[in-house]
Coordinates of C-alpha atoms in Angstrom, one line a residue:
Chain A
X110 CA 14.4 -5.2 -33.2
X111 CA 11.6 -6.9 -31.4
X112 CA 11.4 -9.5 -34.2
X113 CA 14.7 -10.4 -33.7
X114 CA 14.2 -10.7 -30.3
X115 CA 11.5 -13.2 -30.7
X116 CA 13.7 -15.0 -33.6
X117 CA 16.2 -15.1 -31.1
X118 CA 13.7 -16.3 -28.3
X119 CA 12.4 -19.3 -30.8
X120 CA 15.6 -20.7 -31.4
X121 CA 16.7 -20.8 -28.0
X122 CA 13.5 -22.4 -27.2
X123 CA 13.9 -24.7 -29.8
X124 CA 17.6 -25.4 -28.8
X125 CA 16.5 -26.4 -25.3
X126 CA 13.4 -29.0 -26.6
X127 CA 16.4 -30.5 -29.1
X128 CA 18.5 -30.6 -26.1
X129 CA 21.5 -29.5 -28.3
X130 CA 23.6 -28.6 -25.8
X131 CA 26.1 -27.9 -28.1
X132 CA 24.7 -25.1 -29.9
X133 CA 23.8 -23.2 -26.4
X134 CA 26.7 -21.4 -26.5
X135 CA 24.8 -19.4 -29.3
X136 CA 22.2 -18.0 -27.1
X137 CA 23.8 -18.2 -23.3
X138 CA 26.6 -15.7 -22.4
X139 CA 29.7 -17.6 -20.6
X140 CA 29.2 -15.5 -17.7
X141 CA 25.4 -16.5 -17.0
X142 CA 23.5 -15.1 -14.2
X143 CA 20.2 -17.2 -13.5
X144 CA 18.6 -16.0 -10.1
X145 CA 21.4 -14.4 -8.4
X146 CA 23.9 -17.2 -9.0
X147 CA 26.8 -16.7 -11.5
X148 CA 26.3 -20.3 -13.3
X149 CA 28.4 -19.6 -16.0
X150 CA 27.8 -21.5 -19.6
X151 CA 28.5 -24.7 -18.1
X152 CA 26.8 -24.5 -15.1
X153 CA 23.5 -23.4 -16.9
X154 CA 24.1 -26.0 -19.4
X155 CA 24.8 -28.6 -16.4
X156 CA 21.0 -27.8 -14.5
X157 CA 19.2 -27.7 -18.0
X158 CA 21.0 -31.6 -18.3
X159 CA 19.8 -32.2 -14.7
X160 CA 16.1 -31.1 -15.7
X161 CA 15.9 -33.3 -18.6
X162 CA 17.4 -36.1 -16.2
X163 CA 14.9 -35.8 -13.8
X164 CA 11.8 -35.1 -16.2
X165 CA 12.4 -37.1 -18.8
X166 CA 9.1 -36.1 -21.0
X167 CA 9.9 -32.1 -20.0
X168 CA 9.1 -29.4 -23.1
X169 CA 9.6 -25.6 -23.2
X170 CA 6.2 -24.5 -24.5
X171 CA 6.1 -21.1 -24.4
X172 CA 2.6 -18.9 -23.8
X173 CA 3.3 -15.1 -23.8
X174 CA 6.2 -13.6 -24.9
X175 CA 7.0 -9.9 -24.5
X176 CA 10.3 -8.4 -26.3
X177 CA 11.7 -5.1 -25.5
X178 CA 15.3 -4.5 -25.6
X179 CA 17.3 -5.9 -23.8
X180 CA 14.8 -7.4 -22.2
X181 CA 12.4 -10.9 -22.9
X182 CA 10.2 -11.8 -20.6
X183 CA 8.2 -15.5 -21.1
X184 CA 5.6 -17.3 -20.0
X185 CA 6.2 -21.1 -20.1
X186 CA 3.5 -24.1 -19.1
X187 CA 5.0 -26.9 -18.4
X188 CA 3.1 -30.4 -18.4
X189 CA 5.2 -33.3 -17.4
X190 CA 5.8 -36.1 -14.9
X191 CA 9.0 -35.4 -12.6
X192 CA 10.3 -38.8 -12.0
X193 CA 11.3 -38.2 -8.0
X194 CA 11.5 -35.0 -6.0
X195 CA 11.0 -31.5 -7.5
X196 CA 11.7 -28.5 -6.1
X197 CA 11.4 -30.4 -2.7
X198 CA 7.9 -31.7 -4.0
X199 CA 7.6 -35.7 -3.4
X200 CA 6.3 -35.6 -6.8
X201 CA 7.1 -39.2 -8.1
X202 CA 6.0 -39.9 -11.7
X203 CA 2.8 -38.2 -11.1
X204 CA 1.8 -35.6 -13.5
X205 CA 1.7 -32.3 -12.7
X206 CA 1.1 -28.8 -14.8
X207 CA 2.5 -25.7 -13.8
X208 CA 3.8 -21.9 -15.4
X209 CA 7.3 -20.5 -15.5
X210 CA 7.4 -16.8 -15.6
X211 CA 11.2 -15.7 -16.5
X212 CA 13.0 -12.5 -17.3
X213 CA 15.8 -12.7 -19.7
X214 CA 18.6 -9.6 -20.2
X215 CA 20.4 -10.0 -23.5
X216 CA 23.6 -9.3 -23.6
X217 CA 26.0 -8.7 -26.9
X218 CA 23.2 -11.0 -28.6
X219 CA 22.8 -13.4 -25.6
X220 CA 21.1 -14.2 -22.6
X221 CA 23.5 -12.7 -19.5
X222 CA 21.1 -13.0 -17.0
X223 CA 17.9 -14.8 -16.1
X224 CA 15.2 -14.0 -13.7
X225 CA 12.7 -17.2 -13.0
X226 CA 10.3 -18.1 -10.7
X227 CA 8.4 -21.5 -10.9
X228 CA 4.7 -21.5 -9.9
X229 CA 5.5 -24.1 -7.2
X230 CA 2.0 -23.2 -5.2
X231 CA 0.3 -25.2 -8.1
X232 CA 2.1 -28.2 -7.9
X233 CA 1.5 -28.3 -4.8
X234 CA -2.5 -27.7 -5.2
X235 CA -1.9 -30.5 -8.0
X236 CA -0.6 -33.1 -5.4
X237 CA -3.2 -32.0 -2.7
X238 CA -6.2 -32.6 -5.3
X239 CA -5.4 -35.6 -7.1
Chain B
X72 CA 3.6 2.9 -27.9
X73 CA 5.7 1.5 -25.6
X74 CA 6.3 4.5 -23.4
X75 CA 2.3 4.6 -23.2
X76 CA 2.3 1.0 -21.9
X77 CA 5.1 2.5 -19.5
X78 CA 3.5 5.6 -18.3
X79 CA 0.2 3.6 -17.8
X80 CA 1.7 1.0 -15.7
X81 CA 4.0 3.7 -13.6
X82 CA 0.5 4.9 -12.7
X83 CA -1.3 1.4 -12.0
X84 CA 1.9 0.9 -10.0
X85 CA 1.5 4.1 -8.1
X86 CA -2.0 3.6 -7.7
X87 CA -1.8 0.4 -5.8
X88 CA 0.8 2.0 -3.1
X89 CA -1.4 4.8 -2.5
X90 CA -4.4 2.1 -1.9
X91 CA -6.4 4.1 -3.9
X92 CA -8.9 1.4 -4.6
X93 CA -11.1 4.5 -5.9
X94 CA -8.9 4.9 -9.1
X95 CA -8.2 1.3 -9.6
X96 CA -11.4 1.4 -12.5
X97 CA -8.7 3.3 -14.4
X98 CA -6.8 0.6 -14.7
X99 CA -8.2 -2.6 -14.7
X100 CA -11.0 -4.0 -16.8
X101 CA -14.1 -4.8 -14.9
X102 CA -14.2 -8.4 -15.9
X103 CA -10.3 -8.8 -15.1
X104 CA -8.9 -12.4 -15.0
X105 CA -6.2 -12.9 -12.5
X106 CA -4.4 -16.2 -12.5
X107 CA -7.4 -18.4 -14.4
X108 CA -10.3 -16.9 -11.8
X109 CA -12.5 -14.2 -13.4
X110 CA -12.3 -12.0 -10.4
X111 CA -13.5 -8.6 -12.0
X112 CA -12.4 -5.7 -10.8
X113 CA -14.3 -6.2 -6.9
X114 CA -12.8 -9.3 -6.9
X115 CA -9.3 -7.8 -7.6
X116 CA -10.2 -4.9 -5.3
X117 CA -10.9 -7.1 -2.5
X118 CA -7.6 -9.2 -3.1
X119 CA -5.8 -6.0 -3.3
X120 CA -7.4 -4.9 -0.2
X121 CA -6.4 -8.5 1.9
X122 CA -2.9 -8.3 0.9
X123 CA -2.5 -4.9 2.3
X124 CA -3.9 -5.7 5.7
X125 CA -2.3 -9.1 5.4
X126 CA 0.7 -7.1 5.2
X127 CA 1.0 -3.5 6.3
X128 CA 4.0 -2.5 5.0
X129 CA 3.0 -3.8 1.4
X130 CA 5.1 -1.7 -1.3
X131 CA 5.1 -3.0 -4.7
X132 CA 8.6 -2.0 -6.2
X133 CA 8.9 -2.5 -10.0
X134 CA 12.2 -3.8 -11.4
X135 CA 12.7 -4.9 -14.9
X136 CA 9.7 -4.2 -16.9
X137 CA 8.7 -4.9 -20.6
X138 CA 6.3 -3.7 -22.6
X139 CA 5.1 -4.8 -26.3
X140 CA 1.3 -4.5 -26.7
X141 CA -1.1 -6.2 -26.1
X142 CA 1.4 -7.3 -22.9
X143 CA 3.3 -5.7 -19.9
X144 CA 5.5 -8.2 -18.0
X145 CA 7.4 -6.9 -14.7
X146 CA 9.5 -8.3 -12.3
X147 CA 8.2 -7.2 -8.5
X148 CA 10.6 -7.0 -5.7
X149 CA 9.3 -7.2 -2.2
X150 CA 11.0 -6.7 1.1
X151 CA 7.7 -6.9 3.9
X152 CA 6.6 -8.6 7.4
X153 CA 3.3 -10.4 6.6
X154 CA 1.8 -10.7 9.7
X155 CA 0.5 -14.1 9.9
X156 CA 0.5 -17.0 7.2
X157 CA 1.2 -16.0 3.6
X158 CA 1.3 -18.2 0.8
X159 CA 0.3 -21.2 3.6
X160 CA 3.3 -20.2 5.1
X161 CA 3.7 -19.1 8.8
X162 CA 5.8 -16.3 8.3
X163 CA 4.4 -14.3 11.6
X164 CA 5.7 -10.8 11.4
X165 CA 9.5 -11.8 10.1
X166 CA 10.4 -9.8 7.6
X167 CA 10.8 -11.4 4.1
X168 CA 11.9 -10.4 0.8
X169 CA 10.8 -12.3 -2.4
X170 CA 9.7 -11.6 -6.0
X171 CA 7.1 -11.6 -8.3
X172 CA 6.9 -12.0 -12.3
X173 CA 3.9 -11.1 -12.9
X174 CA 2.2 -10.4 -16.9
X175 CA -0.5 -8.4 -17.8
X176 CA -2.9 -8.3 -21.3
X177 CA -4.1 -4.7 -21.3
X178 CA -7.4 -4.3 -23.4
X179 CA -8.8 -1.2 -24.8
X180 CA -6.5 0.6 -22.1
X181 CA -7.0 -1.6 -19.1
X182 CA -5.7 -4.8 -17.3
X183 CA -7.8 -7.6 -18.7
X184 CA -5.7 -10.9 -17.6
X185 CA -3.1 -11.4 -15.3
X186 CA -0.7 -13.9 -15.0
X187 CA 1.8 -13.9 -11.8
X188 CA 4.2 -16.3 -10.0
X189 CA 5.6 -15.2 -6.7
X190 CA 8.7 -16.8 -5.4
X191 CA 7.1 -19.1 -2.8
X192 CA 10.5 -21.0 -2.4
X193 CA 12.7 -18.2 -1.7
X194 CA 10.0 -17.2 1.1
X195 CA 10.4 -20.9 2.2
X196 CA 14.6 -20.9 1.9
X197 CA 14.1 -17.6 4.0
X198 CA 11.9 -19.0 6.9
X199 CA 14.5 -21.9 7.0
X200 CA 17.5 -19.7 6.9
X201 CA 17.0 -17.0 10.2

């Protein structure tokens, strides 16, 4: 049970580095939840588009993961060079390096709802020290 | 297994709210990491300690949490009235509510790394929004 959770886990992760957006109907429910806002497929499809747009070298590489059903929960480090702004940081091509820690609930075999919280504190401590 | 990792962190939990910095030994390992800084378990004491008079009305309030050894990963949910500045942000007694997704490696029974993000930008959408 756990295994498949993390089978499930790596080809989701793997779906997202391929940006396959085709296939993400495998893994995401059509009636998404990320942070409190009902996104649906498309709308979680849409801000996964918008990431790669904005970051064009971004990669899901994930640290910890911890499976218990219906629960994953993932740590992901993230080392990339946002083109503009992120998350309201004047980050402009500079690279930064900062964690994702995210709660998933599966669902019927796919994620329903998502729980994420970006370590923005860092990238600010990045900008401030370089 | 998994029931132990709950029980034990039901009682970690429980042990911070009662600010019984006495029992914490019980819990963490003396040479605990916490986000990269080897803090051991004064250091961690100390923070624990700070946030509590930082924030008098501190409650740590366990939602979703997972457990597959070595690693705990929980989702906190706080609803407080910092005092002053938190997070570099001059919250001054409003009340705020935020998360945090926060993982733990437990070794030979104890807390020996941690691993949290707390939702700096909801604090910030917060401040911005009353």
């Amino acid at each position: 049970m756990h295994r498949e959770l993390h089978d499930f886990y790596r080809a989701y992760i793997a779906c997202l580095n391929a940006q396959a957006w085709h296939d993400l109907s495998r893994f995401v429910a059509g009636d998404v939840i990320h942070n409190g806002r009902r996104l649906g497929l498309a709308g979680y499809r849409d801000m996964l588009a918008e990431d790669f747009a904005m970051i064009p070298d971004l990669a899901f590489r994930p640290g910890p993961v911890v499976a218990e059903a219906p629960f994953i929960a993932a740590r992901l480090d993230f080392d990339c060079t946002p083109r503009a702004t992120f998350l309201g940081l004047a980050v402009d091509g500079r690279r930064v390096t900062f964690a994702e820690n995210v709660f998933y609930e599966i669902r019927d075999g796919r994620i329903g709802q998502v729980w994420s919280v970006i370590d923005k504190a860092a990238i600010e401590a990045a900008l401030r020290g370089r």
